[in-house]
Amino acid sequence: MKVEIDKKSGFCFGVVYAIEKAEQELKKGNPVYCLGDIVHNEAEVERLRQLGLQTIDHEQLAQMRDCKVLIRAHGEPPSTYQTALANNIQLMDASCPVVLKLQNDVRKGFEEAKKIQGQVVIYGKHGHAEVTGLVGQTDGEAIVISSVEDLDKIDFTKPINLFSQTTKSLRGYAKMTEEIERRMQEAQGTDAKIQIITNDTICRQVSHREPGLQKFAAQHDVIVFVSGKKSSNGKSLHQVCESVNPRSYLVADVDEVLSEWFADGNVNTVGVCGATSTPMWLMEKVRDHIEQLAQEYSPAMA
Ligand code: SF4
């Protein structure tokens, strides 16, 4: 049985940058605090914890003074920068440039929307750190929608400036845009003058992976997708695999891999892939484990 890792899977440049920044600081022997999990992958967080990286939350940040704190790729709302300034905390800002640009665009979009009694709407996951950072650019006024049910929060008789969290799927964004436009027309009738501005702000580091991943998933009998439980990007890319290969399994680590997935005698190739938050070392560990399982289960399979 052949087990192959998708070479295009794994960390995006935003995550690589944040982890490198943390590792550089850890090498100096200083205590390093990170506001929230540095990456949505429990195994990588644990690896860095063992090197000395300490994860803190916003309540802890408010109690801290005179230290250095790392901001991860998801970015932060303005209130975090204000707390740091007030508490003499030096921020090591590893916010991804793509997220920083989006924050800037949301801020400008909010200023424009205010002039015409419009609304800023963000298609994203409630409570996700990046979304919190974006809502913070609008003094907390942006409307977050994660599903069609959330659309009832929008006033369709008023202008809308729509943005997306960087890791949402293009398909989901297109579906949401279509439904908003339909409801605007319904609310305003055929003479509709009130407009929607749509900003497709999905990160291409994520969306560009979809076609390649579909191809990879279709080429293998079984897919093992490795991703942390908190990763939105992981869930959405796993669904991409599932859409072309129903035998696509999502695992966080080797202990979740089941030998029965490979045991029906029809499995010749297994593909291992992951999210933008999945480290290569973890995919390699999963690959080695599957090879080992195959040998133990049936030497003929290996
Ligand atoms: S997925 Fe895109 S926006 Fe998010 S951290 Fe990676 S590069 Fe940045």
PDB file of C-alpha atoms and ligand atoms in Angstrom:
ATOM      1  CA  MET A   1       0.000   0.000   0.000  1.00  0.00           C
ATOM      2  CA  LYS A   2       1.389   3.382  -1.012  1.00  0.00           C
ATOM      3  CA  VAL A   3       0.992   6.321   1.379  1.00  0.00           C
ATOM      4  CA  GLU A   4       1.627   9.756  -0.100  1.00  0.00           C
ATOM      5  CA  ILE A   5       1.652  13.227   1.484  1.00  0.00           C
ATOM      6  CA  ASP A   6       0.176  16.119  -0.483  1.00  0.00           C
ATOM      7  CA  LYS A   7       3.204  18.394  -0.929  1.00  0.00           C
ATOM      8  CA  LYS A   8       1.003  21.479  -1.198  1.00  0.00           C
ATOM      9  CA  SER A   9      -0.648  20.887   2.195  1.00  0.00           C
ATOM     10  CA  GLY A  10       0.615  22.422   5.400  1.00  0.00           C
ATOM     11  CA  PHE A  11       1.418  25.842   6.807  1.00  0.00           C
ATOM     12  CA  CYS A  12       0.599  28.981   4.832  1.00  0.00           C
ATOM     13  CA  PHE A  13       3.110  31.874   4.921  1.00  0.00           C
ATOM     14  CA  GLY A  14       1.134  33.682   7.670  1.00  0.00           C
ATOM     15  CA  VAL A  15       1.496  30.753  10.062  1.00  0.00           C
ATOM     16  CA  VAL A  16       5.141  30.135   9.119  1.00  0.00           C
ATOM     17  CA  TYR A  17       5.929  33.777   9.942  1.00  0.00           C
ATOM     18  CA  ALA A  18       4.225  33.662  13.367  1.00  0.00           C
ATOM     19  CA  ILE A  19       5.937  30.413  14.365  1.00  0.00           C
ATOM     20  CA  GLU A  20       9.351  31.618  13.207  1.00  0.00           C
ATOM     21  CA  LYS A  21       8.900  34.794  15.242  1.00  0.00           C
ATOM     22  CA  ALA A  22       8.039  32.751  18.351  1.00  0.00           C
ATOM     23  CA  GLU A  23      10.964  30.368  17.834  1.00  0.00           C
ATOM     24  CA  GLN A  24      13.442  33.241  17.374  1.00  0.00           C
ATOM     25  CA  GLU A  25      12.342  34.757  20.680  1.00  0.00           C
ATOM     26  CA  LEU A  26      12.359  31.402  22.477  1.00  0.00           C
ATOM     27  CA  LYS A  27      15.963  30.848  21.354  1.00  0.00           C
ATOM     28  CA  LYS A  28      16.958  34.000  23.263  1.00  0.00           C
ATOM     29  CA  GLY A  29      15.771  32.279  26.430  1.00  0.00           C
ATOM     30  CA  ASN A  30      13.141  34.932  27.214  1.00  0.00           C
ATOM     31  CA  PRO A  31       9.645  34.018  28.405  1.00  0.00           C
ATOM     32  CA  VAL A  32       7.322  34.246  25.409  1.00  0.00           C
ATOM     33  CA  TYR A  33       3.585  34.707  25.748  1.00  0.00           C
ATOM     34  CA  CYS A  34       1.205  34.237  22.839  1.00  0.00           C
ATOM     35  CA  LEU A  35      -2.276  35.735  22.880  1.00  0.00           C
ATOM     36  CA  GLY A  36      -4.424  32.706  21.998  1.00  0.00           C
ATOM     37  CA  ASP A  37      -3.197  29.460  20.438  1.00  0.00           C
ATOM     38  CA  ILE A  38      -0.453  30.371  17.970  1.00  0.00           C
ATOM     39  CA  VAL A  39      -2.037  28.038  15.422  1.00  0.00           C
ATOM     40  CA  HIS A  40      -5.238  25.980  15.414  1.00  0.00           C
ATOM     41  CA  ASN A  41      -3.356  22.753  15.800  1.00  0.00           C
ATOM     42  CA  GLU A  42      -3.108  21.165  19.251  1.00  0.00           C
ATOM     43  CA  ALA A  43       0.005  19.099  18.448  1.00  0.00           C
ATOM     44  CA  GLU A  44       1.990  22.116  17.211  1.00  0.00           C
ATOM     45  CA  VAL A  45       0.847  24.219  20.196  1.00  0.00           C
ATOM     46  CA  GLU A  46       2.100  21.439  22.478  1.00  0.00           C
ATOM     47  CA  ARG A  47       5.454  21.243  20.650  1.00  0.00           C
ATOM     48  CA  LEU A  48       5.965  24.986  21.149  1.00  0.00           C
ATOM     49  CA  ARG A  49       4.721  24.834  24.746  1.00  0.00           C
ATOM     50  CA  GLN A  50       7.492  22.383  25.486  1.00  0.00           C
ATOM     51  CA  LEU A  51       9.972  24.904  24.077  1.00  0.00           C
ATOM     52  CA  GLY A  52       8.598  27.541  26.480  1.00  0.00           C
ATOM     53  CA  LEU A  53       5.768  29.292  24.620  1.00  0.00           C
ATOM     54  CA  GLN A  54       2.951  30.172  27.010  1.00  0.00           C
ATOM     55  CA  THR A  55      -0.544  30.752  25.712  1.00  0.00           C
ATOM     56  CA  ILE A  56      -2.533  33.492  27.450  1.00  0.00           C
ATOM     57  CA  ASP A  57      -6.038  34.895  26.982  1.00  0.00           C
ATOM     58  CA  HIS A  58      -7.307  38.486  26.950  1.00  0.00           C
ATOM     59  CA  GLU A  59      -8.142  38.470  30.679  1.00  0.00           C
ATOM     60  CA  GLN A  60      -4.573  37.460  31.502  1.00  0.00           C
ATOM     61  CA  LEU A  61      -3.229  40.111  29.128  1.00  0.00           C
ATOM     62  CA  ALA A  62      -5.146  42.777  31.042  1.00  0.00           C
ATOM     63  CA  GLN A  63      -3.338  41.708  34.258  1.00  0.00           C
ATOM     64  CA  MET A  64       0.163  41.628  32.761  1.00  0.00           C
ATOM     65  CA  ARG A  65       2.759  44.421  32.811  1.00  0.00           C
ATOM     66  CA  ASP A  66       6.187  45.108  31.300  1.00  0.00           C
ATOM     67  CA  CYS A  67       6.566  42.000  29.161  1.00  0.00           C
ATOM     68  CA  LYS A  68       6.550  40.814  25.536  1.00  0.00           C
ATOM     69  CA  VAL A  69       3.463  39.271  23.948  1.00  0.00           C
ATOM     70  CA  LEU A  70       3.156  37.731  20.513  1.00  0.00           C
ATOM     71  CA  ILE A  71       0.125  38.458  18.346  1.00  0.00           C
ATOM     72  CA  ARG A  72      -0.594  35.503  16.068  1.00  0.00           C
ATOM     73  CA  ALA A  73      -1.507  35.524  12.364  1.00  0.00           C
ATOM     74  CA  HIS A  74      -5.274  36.005  13.013  1.00  0.00           C
ATOM     75  CA  GLY A  75      -4.704  39.604  14.139  1.00  0.00           C
ATOM     76  CA  GLU A  76      -6.337  41.498  16.997  1.00  0.00           C
ATOM     77  CA  PRO A  77      -8.911  44.274  17.470  1.00  0.00           C
ATOM     78  CA  PRO A  78      -7.723  47.826  18.385  1.00  0.00           C
ATOM     79  CA  SER A  79      -8.640  47.241  22.061  1.00  0.00           C
ATOM     80  CA  THR A  80      -5.737  44.757  22.403  1.00  0.00           C
ATOM     81  CA  TYR A  81      -3.240  47.382  21.231  1.00  0.00           C
ATOM     82  CA  GLN A  82      -4.741  49.858  23.726  1.00  0.00           C
ATOM     83  CA  THR A  83      -4.353  47.368  26.589  1.00  0.00           C
ATOM     84  CA  ALA A  84      -0.733  46.711  25.597  1.00  0.00           C
ATOM     85  CA  LEU A  85       0.029  50.429  25.517  1.00  0.00           C
ATOM     86  CA  ALA A  86      -1.576  51.034  28.897  1.00  0.00           C
ATOM     87  CA  ASN A  87       0.288  48.083  30.504  1.00  0.00           C
ATOM     88  CA  ASN A  88       3.696  48.738  28.943  1.00  0.00           C
ATOM     89  CA  ILE A  89       3.517  45.447  27.064  1.00  0.00           C
ATOM     90  CA  GLN A  90       5.713  45.140  24.006  1.00  0.00           C
ATOM     91  CA  LEU A  91       3.781  43.441  21.212  1.00  0.00           C
ATOM     92  CA  MET A  92       5.537  41.176  18.742  1.00  0.00           C
ATOM     93  CA  ASP A  93       2.993  41.549  15.996  1.00  0.00           C
ATOM     94  CA  ALA A  94       2.838  38.517  13.699  1.00  0.00           C
ATOM     95  CA  SER A  95      -0.573  39.439  12.252  1.00  0.00           C
ATOM     96  CA  CYS A  96      -0.663  38.089   8.716  1.00  0.00           C
ATOM     97  CA  PRO A  97      -0.317  40.874   6.092  1.00  0.00           C
ATOM     98  CA  VAL A  98      -3.439  39.539   4.352  1.00  0.00           C
ATOM     99  CA  VAL A  99      -5.426  39.943   7.582  1.00  0.00           C
ATOM    100  CA  LEU A 100      -3.959  43.415   8.235  1.00  0.00           C
ATOM    101  CA  LYS A 101      -5.091  44.552   4.789  1.00  0.00           C
ATOM    102  CA  LEU A 102      -8.551  43.130   5.419  1.00  0.00           C
ATOM    103  CA  GLN A 103      -8.752  44.935   8.776  1.00  0.00           C
ATOM    104  CA  ASN A 104      -7.848  48.146   6.999  1.00  0.00           C
ATOM    105  CA  ASP A 105     -10.470  47.573   4.288  1.00  0.00           C
ATOM    106  CA  VAL A 106     -13.157  46.804   6.883  1.00  0.00           C
ATOM    107  CA  ARG A 107     -12.273  50.007   8.767  1.00  0.00           C
ATOM    108  CA  LYS A 108     -12.550  52.094   5.590  1.00  0.00           C
ATOM    109  CA  GLY A 109     -15.724  50.229   4.579  1.00  0.00           C
ATOM    110  CA  PHE A 110     -17.242  51.018   7.952  1.00  0.00           C
ATOM    111  CA  GLU A 111     -16.439  54.745   7.623  1.00  0.00           C
ATOM    112  CA  GLU A 112     -18.047  54.783   4.166  1.00  0.00           C
ATOM    113  CA  ALA A 113     -21.095  52.807   5.329  1.00  0.00           C
ATOM    114  CA  LYS A 114     -21.668  55.220   8.229  1.00  0.00           C
ATOM    115  CA  LYS A 115     -22.052  58.157   5.805  1.00  0.00           C
ATOM    116  CA  ILE A 116     -25.007  56.448   4.077  1.00  0.00           C
ATOM    117  CA  GLN A 117     -26.577  54.609   7.031  1.00  0.00           C
ATOM    118  CA  GLY A 118     -25.190  51.368   5.653  1.00  0.00           C
ATOM    119  CA  GLN A 119     -24.107  48.159   7.349  1.00  0.00           C
ATOM    120  CA  VAL A 120     -20.864  46.220   7.378  1.00  0.00           C
ATOM    121  CA  VAL A 121     -21.535  42.495   7.151  1.00  0.00           C
ATOM    122  CA  ILE A 122     -18.828  39.880   7.724  1.00  0.00           C
ATOM    123  CA  TYR A 123     -19.246  36.319   6.497  1.00  0.00           C
ATOM    124  CA  GLY A 124     -17.294  34.351   9.080  1.00  0.00           C
ATOM    125  CA  LYS A 125     -17.374  32.194  12.174  1.00  0.00           C
ATOM    126  CA  HIS A 126     -18.821  33.767  15.333  1.00  0.00           C
ATOM    127  CA  GLY A 127     -16.152  34.174  17.991  1.00  0.00           C
ATOM    128  CA  HIS A 128     -13.244  33.280  15.683  1.00  0.00           C
ATOM    129  CA  ALA A 129     -10.190  35.389  16.562  1.00  0.00           C
ATOM    130  CA  GLU A 130      -9.859  36.856  13.067  1.00  0.00           C
ATOM    131  CA  VAL A 131     -13.554  37.799  13.028  1.00  0.00           C
ATOM    132  CA  THR A 132     -13.231  39.434  16.461  1.00  0.00           C
ATOM    133  CA  GLY A 133     -10.324  41.465  15.069  1.00  0.00           C
ATOM    134  CA  LEU A 134     -12.464  42.547  12.114  1.00  0.00           C
ATOM    135  CA  VAL A 135     -15.522  43.437  14.196  1.00  0.00           C
ATOM    136  CA  GLY A 136     -13.203  45.543  16.345  1.00  0.00           C
ATOM    137  CA  GLN A 137     -12.481  47.757  13.320  1.00  0.00           C
ATOM    138  CA  THR A 138     -16.175  48.756  13.306  1.00  0.00           C
ATOM    139  CA  ASP A 139     -16.565  49.615  17.014  1.00  0.00           C
ATOM    140  CA  GLY A 140     -18.351  46.301  17.399  1.00  0.00           C
ATOM    141  CA  GLU A 141     -21.090  47.231  14.921  1.00  0.00           C
ATOM    142  CA  ALA A 142     -20.409  44.791  12.089  1.00  0.00           C
ATOM    143  CA  ILE A 143     -22.992  42.037  11.616  1.00  0.00           C
ATOM    144  CA  VAL A 144     -21.432  38.566  11.565  1.00  0.00           C
ATOM    145  CA  ILE A 145     -23.162  35.931   9.457  1.00  0.00           C
ATOM    146  CA  SER A 146     -22.086  32.319   9.407  1.00  0.00           C
ATOM    147  CA  SER A 147     -25.179  30.719   7.885  1.00  0.00           C
ATOM    148  CA  VAL A 148     -28.359  31.655   6.027  1.00  0.00           C
ATOM    149  CA  GLU A 149     -30.209  31.741   9.390  1.00  0.00           C
ATOM    150  CA  ASP A 150     -28.061  34.729  10.422  1.00  0.00           C
ATOM    151  CA  LEU A 151     -29.294  36.803   7.466  1.00  0.00           C
ATOM    152  CA  ASP A 152     -32.343  37.903   9.498  1.00  0.00           C
ATOM    153  CA  LYS A 153     -29.994  40.254  11.385  1.00  0.00           C
ATOM    154  CA  ILE A 154     -29.521  42.357   8.239  1.00  0.00           C
ATOM    155  CA  ASP A 155     -31.775  45.263   7.221  1.00  0.00           C
ATOM    156  CA  PHE A 156     -32.198  44.663   3.490  1.00  0.00           C
ATOM    157  CA  THR A 157     -33.556  48.170   2.892  1.00  0.00           C
ATOM    158  CA  LYS A 158     -30.154  49.661   3.794  1.00  0.00           C
ATOM    159  CA  PRO A 159     -26.813  49.556   1.906  1.00  0.00           C
ATOM    160  CA  ILE A 160     -24.548  46.626   2.666  1.00  0.00           C
ATOM    161  CA  ASN A 161     -20.775  46.373   2.565  1.00  0.00           C
ATOM    162  CA  LEU A 162     -19.972  42.654   2.629  1.00  0.00           C
ATOM    163  CA  PHE A 163     -16.591  41.136   3.600  1.00  0.00           C
ATOM    164  CA  SER A 164     -15.430  37.591   4.283  1.00  0.00           C
ATOM    165  CA  GLN A 165     -13.192  35.976   6.857  1.00  0.00           C
ATOM    166  CA  THR A 166     -10.052  34.930   4.956  1.00  0.00           C
ATOM    167  CA  THR A 167     -10.526  31.186   5.432  1.00  0.00           C
ATOM    168  CA  LYS A 168     -14.139  30.791   4.291  1.00  0.00           C
ATOM    169  CA  SER A 169     -14.895  28.818   1.138  1.00  0.00           C
ATOM    170  CA  LEU A 170     -15.492  30.599  -2.166  1.00  0.00           C
ATOM    171  CA  ARG A 171     -18.599  28.468  -2.645  1.00  0.00           C
ATOM    172  CA  GLY A 172     -20.065  29.533   0.700  1.00  0.00           C
ATOM    173  CA  TYR A 173     -19.328  33.203   0.017  1.00  0.00           C
ATOM    174  CA  ALA A 174     -20.952  33.055  -3.434  1.00  0.00           C
ATOM    175  CA  LYS A 175     -24.042  31.362  -1.967  1.00  0.00           C
ATOM    176  CA  MET A 176     -24.338  33.978   0.779  1.00  0.00           C
ATOM    177  CA  THR A 177     -23.910  36.872  -1.668  1.00  0.00           C
ATOM    178  CA  GLU A 178     -26.614  35.452  -3.936  1.00  0.00           C
ATOM    179  CA  GLU A 179     -29.071  35.096  -1.059  1.00  0.00           C
ATOM    180  CA  ILE A 180     -28.387  38.622   0.235  1.00  0.00           C
ATOM    181  CA  GLU A 181     -28.933  40.077  -3.236  1.00  0.00           C
ATOM    182  CA  ARG A 182     -32.171  38.121  -3.593  1.00  0.00           C
ATOM    183  CA  ARG A 183     -33.469  39.382  -0.247  1.00  0.00           C
ATOM    184  CA  MET A 184     -32.474  42.963  -1.060  1.00  0.00           C
ATOM    185  CA  GLN A 185     -34.485  42.806  -4.231  1.00  0.00           C
ATOM    186  CA  GLU A 186     -37.406  41.257  -2.387  1.00  0.00           C
ATOM    187  CA  ALA A 187     -37.309  43.994   0.263  1.00  0.00           C
ATOM    188  CA  GLN A 188     -36.903  46.885  -2.163  1.00  0.00           C
ATOM    189  CA  GLY A 189     -38.981  45.763  -5.145  1.00  0.00           C
ATOM    190  CA  THR A 190     -38.095  46.162  -8.794  1.00  0.00           C
ATOM    191  CA  ASP A 191     -36.955  49.818  -8.416  1.00  0.00           C
ATOM    192  CA  ALA A 192     -34.200  48.754  -6.017  1.00  0.00           C
ATOM    193  CA  LYS A 193     -31.584  51.492  -5.754  1.00  0.00           C
ATOM    194  CA  ILE A 194     -29.869  50.477  -2.573  1.00  0.00           C
ATOM    195  CA  GLN A 195     -26.699  48.647  -3.282  1.00  0.00           C
ATOM    196  CA  ILE A 196     -24.490  45.925  -1.930  1.00  0.00           C
ATOM    197  CA  ILE A 197     -20.703  46.176  -2.224  1.00  0.00           C
ATOM    198  CA  THR A 198     -19.191  42.707  -2.195  1.00  0.00           C
ATOM    199  CA  ASN A 199     -15.546  42.298  -1.204  1.00  0.00           C
ATOM    200  CA  ASP A 200     -14.268  38.807  -1.840  1.00  0.00           C
ATOM    201  CA  THR A 201     -11.569  38.834   0.823  1.00  0.00           C
ATOM    202  CA  ILE A 202     -10.946  35.094   0.943  1.00  0.00           C
ATOM    203  CA  CYS A 203      -7.243  34.297   1.179  1.00  0.00           C
ATOM    204  CA  ARG A 204      -5.942  32.651  -1.969  1.00  0.00           C
ATOM    205  CA  GLN A 205      -3.492  30.610   0.136  1.00  0.00           C
ATOM    206  CA  VAL A 206      -6.653  28.721   1.104  1.00  0.00           C
ATOM    207  CA  SER A 207      -8.938  28.883  -1.933  1.00  0.00           C
ATOM    208  CA  HIS A 208      -6.149  28.103  -4.426  1.00  0.00           C
ATOM    209  CA  ARG A 209      -5.588  24.831  -2.629  1.00  0.00           C
ATOM    210  CA  GLU A 210      -9.090  23.564  -3.396  1.00  0.00           C
ATOM    211  CA  PRO A 211      -8.663  22.412  -7.035  1.00  0.00           C
ATOM    212  CA  GLY A 212      -5.306  20.719  -6.301  1.00  0.00           C
ATOM    213  CA  LEU A 213      -6.736  19.053  -3.226  1.00  0.00           C
ATOM    214  CA  GLN A 214      -9.756  17.771  -5.166  1.00  0.00           C
ATOM    215  CA  LYS A 215      -7.396  16.191  -7.662  1.00  0.00           C
ATOM    216  CA  PHE A 216      -5.250  14.684  -4.905  1.00  0.00           C
ATOM    217  CA  ALA A 217      -8.321  13.268  -3.094  1.00  0.00           C
ATOM    218  CA  ALA A 218      -9.649  11.709  -6.304  1.00  0.00           C
ATOM    219  CA  GLN A 219      -6.293  10.025  -7.019  1.00  0.00           C
ATOM    220  CA  HIS A 220      -6.263   8.010  -3.770  1.00  0.00           C
ATOM    221  CA  ASP A 221      -8.478   5.229  -2.447  1.00  0.00           C
ATOM    222  CA  VAL A 222      -8.515   6.672   1.081  1.00  0.00           C
ATOM    223  CA  ILE A 223      -7.716  10.177   2.313  1.00  0.00           C
ATOM    224  CA  VAL A 224      -6.556  10.970   5.833  1.00  0.00           C
ATOM    225  CA  PHE A 225      -6.928  14.688   6.435  1.00  0.00           C
ATOM    226  CA  VAL A 226      -4.875  15.938   9.387  1.00  0.00           C
ATOM    227  CA  SER A 227      -6.150  19.027  11.164  1.00  0.00           C
ATOM    228  CA  GLY A 228      -6.671  20.539  14.609  1.00  0.00           C
ATOM    229  CA  LYS A 229     -10.236  20.478  15.933  1.00  0.00           C
ATOM    230  CA  LYS A 230     -10.425  24.298  16.061  1.00  0.00           C
ATOM    231  CA  SER A 231      -9.314  24.910  12.488  1.00  0.00           C
ATOM    232  CA  SER A 232     -12.089  26.388  10.263  1.00  0.00           C
ATOM    233  CA  ASN A 233      -9.807  26.032   7.289  1.00  0.00           C
ATOM    234  CA  GLY A 234      -9.281  22.359   8.173  1.00  0.00           C
ATOM    235  CA  LYS A 235     -13.024  21.682   8.254  1.00  0.00           C
ATOM    236  CA  SER A 236     -13.601  23.410   4.954  1.00  0.00           C
ATOM    237  CA  LEU A 237     -10.678  21.679   3.154  1.00  0.00           C
ATOM    238  CA  HIS A 238     -11.710  18.304   4.558  1.00  0.00           C
ATOM    239  CA  GLN A 239     -15.168  18.869   3.028  1.00  0.00           C
ATOM    240  CA  VAL A 240     -13.465  19.560  -0.303  1.00  0.00           C
ATOM    241  CA  CYS A 241     -11.808  16.106  -0.073  1.00  0.00           C
ATOM    242  CA  GLU A 242     -15.066  14.454   0.975  1.00  0.00           C
ATOM    243  CA  SER A 243     -16.908  15.975  -1.994  1.00  0.00           C
ATOM    244  CA  VAL A 244     -14.760  13.916  -4.387  1.00  0.00           C
ATOM    245  CA  ASN A 245     -13.771  10.999  -2.152  1.00  0.00           C
ATOM    246  CA  PRO A 246     -16.295   9.829   0.465  1.00  0.00           C
ATOM    247  CA  ARG A 247     -13.525   7.799   2.146  1.00  0.00           C
ATOM    248  CA  SER A 248     -11.895  10.973   3.500  1.00  0.00           C
ATOM    249  CA  TYR A 249     -11.276  10.856   7.242  1.00  0.00           C
ATOM    250  CA  LEU A 250     -10.450  13.801   9.496  1.00  0.00           C
ATOM    251  CA  VAL A 251      -7.916  13.191  12.285  1.00  0.00           C
ATOM    252  CA  ALA A 252      -6.096  15.423  14.749  1.00  0.00           C
ATOM    253  CA  ASP A 253      -3.270  12.947  15.424  1.00  0.00           C
ATOM    254  CA  VAL A 254      -2.242   9.311  14.943  1.00  0.00           C
ATOM    255  CA  ASP A 255      -4.404   7.966  17.789  1.00  0.00           C
ATOM    256  CA  GLU A 256      -7.519   8.771  15.738  1.00  0.00           C
ATOM    257  CA  VAL A 257      -6.410   6.756  12.698  1.00  0.00           C
ATOM    258  CA  LEU A 258      -8.327   3.448  12.450  1.00  0.00           C
ATOM    259  CA  SER A 259      -6.771   0.425  10.756  1.00  0.00           C
ATOM    260  CA  GLU A 260     -10.202  -0.699   9.473  1.00  0.00           C
ATOM    261  CA  TRP A 261     -10.143   2.219   6.977  1.00  0.00           C
ATOM    262  CA  PHE A 262      -7.434   0.409   5.012  1.00  0.00           C
ATOM    263  CA  ALA A 263      -8.420  -3.196   5.620  1.00  0.00           C
ATOM    264  CA  ASP A 264     -10.938  -4.135   2.947  1.00  0.00           C
ATOM    265  CA  GLY A 265      -8.320  -5.292   0.468  1.00  0.00           C
ATOM    266  CA  ASN A 266      -9.241  -2.597  -2.072  1.00  0.00           C
ATOM    267  CA  VAL A 267      -6.953   0.086  -0.715  1.00  0.00           C
ATOM    268  CA  ASN A 268      -3.851   0.531  -2.813  1.00  0.00           C
ATOM    269  CA  THR A 269      -3.127   4.193  -2.199  1.00  0.00           C
ATOM    270  CA  VAL A 270      -3.691   6.466   0.808  1.00  0.00           C
ATOM    271  CA  GLY A 271      -3.302  10.229   0.593  1.00  0.00           C
ATOM    272  CA  VAL A 272      -2.342  12.283   3.656  1.00  0.00           C
ATOM    273  CA  CYS A 273      -3.088  15.994   3.529  1.00  0.00           C
ATOM    274  CA  GLY A 274      -3.849  18.877   5.886  1.00  0.00           C
ATOM    275  CA  ALA A 275      -4.883  22.461   6.520  1.00  0.00           C
ATOM    276  CA  THR A 276      -2.897  25.721   6.456  1.00  0.00           C
ATOM    277  CA  SER A 277      -2.398  25.140  10.192  1.00  0.00           C
ATOM    278  CA  THR A 278      -1.125  21.549   9.934  1.00  0.00           C
ATOM    279  CA  PRO A 279       2.633  21.093  10.423  1.00  0.00           C
ATOM    280  CA  MET A 280       4.503  18.880   7.953  1.00  0.00           C
ATOM    281  CA  TRP A 281       6.047  16.875  10.816  1.00  0.00           C
ATOM    282  CA  LEU A 282       2.547  15.821  11.911  1.00  0.00           C
ATOM    283  CA  MET A 283       1.546  14.686   8.412  1.00  0.00           C
ATOM    284  CA  GLU A 284       4.809  12.690   8.252  1.00  0.00           C
ATOM    285  CA  LYS A 285       4.011  11.121  11.624  1.00  0.00           C
ATOM    286  CA  VAL A 286       0.540  10.122  10.337  1.00  0.00           C
ATOM    287  CA  ARG A 287       2.037   8.715   7.114  1.00  0.00           C
ATOM    288  CA  ASP A 288       4.550   6.608   9.092  1.00  0.00           C
ATOM    289  CA  HIS A 289       1.785   5.411  11.403  1.00  0.00           C
ATOM    290  CA  ILE A 290      -0.437   4.297   8.496  1.00  0.00           C
ATOM    291  CA  GLU A 291       2.489   2.417   6.947  1.00  0.00           C
ATOM    292  CA  GLN A 292       3.093   0.742  10.295  1.00  0.00           C
ATOM    293  CA  LEU A 293      -0.610  -0.137  10.703  1.00  0.00           C
ATOM    294  CA  ALA A 294      -0.721  -1.619   7.237  1.00  0.00           C
ATOM    295  CA  GLN A 295       2.186  -3.892   8.113  1.00  0.00           C
ATOM    296  CA  GLU A 296       0.743  -4.981  11.440  1.00  0.00           C
ATOM    297  CA  TYR A 297      -2.770  -5.538  10.122  1.00  0.00           C
ATOM    298  CA  SER A 298      -1.713  -7.551   7.118  1.00  0.00           C
ATOM    299  CA  PRO A 299       1.895  -7.844   6.018  1.00  0.00           C
ATOM    300  CA  ALA A 300       0.553  -8.368   2.497  1.00  0.00           C
ATOM    301  CA  MET A 301      -0.989  -4.861   2.530  1.00  0.00           C
ATOM    302  CA  ALA A 302       2.323  -3.097   3.084  1.00  0.00           C
TER     303      ALA A 302
HETATM  304  S1  SF4 B   1      -4.647  31.582   5.547  1.00  0.00           S
HETATM  305 FE1  SF4 B   1      -4.039  33.416   4.403  1.00  0.00          FE
HETATM  306  S2  SF4 B   1      -4.770  35.094   5.691  1.00  0.00           S
HETATM  307 FE2  SF4 B   1      -4.756  33.284   6.992  1.00  0.00          FE
HETATM  308  S3  SF4 B   1      -2.756  33.341   7.985  1.00  0.00           S
HETATM  309 FE3  SF4 B   1      -2.556  32.068   6.139  1.00  0.00          FE
HETATM  310  S4  SF4 B   1      -1.796  33.488   4.562  1.00  0.00           S
HETATM  311 FE4  SF4 B   1      -2.639  34.720   6.221  1.00  0.00          FE
END
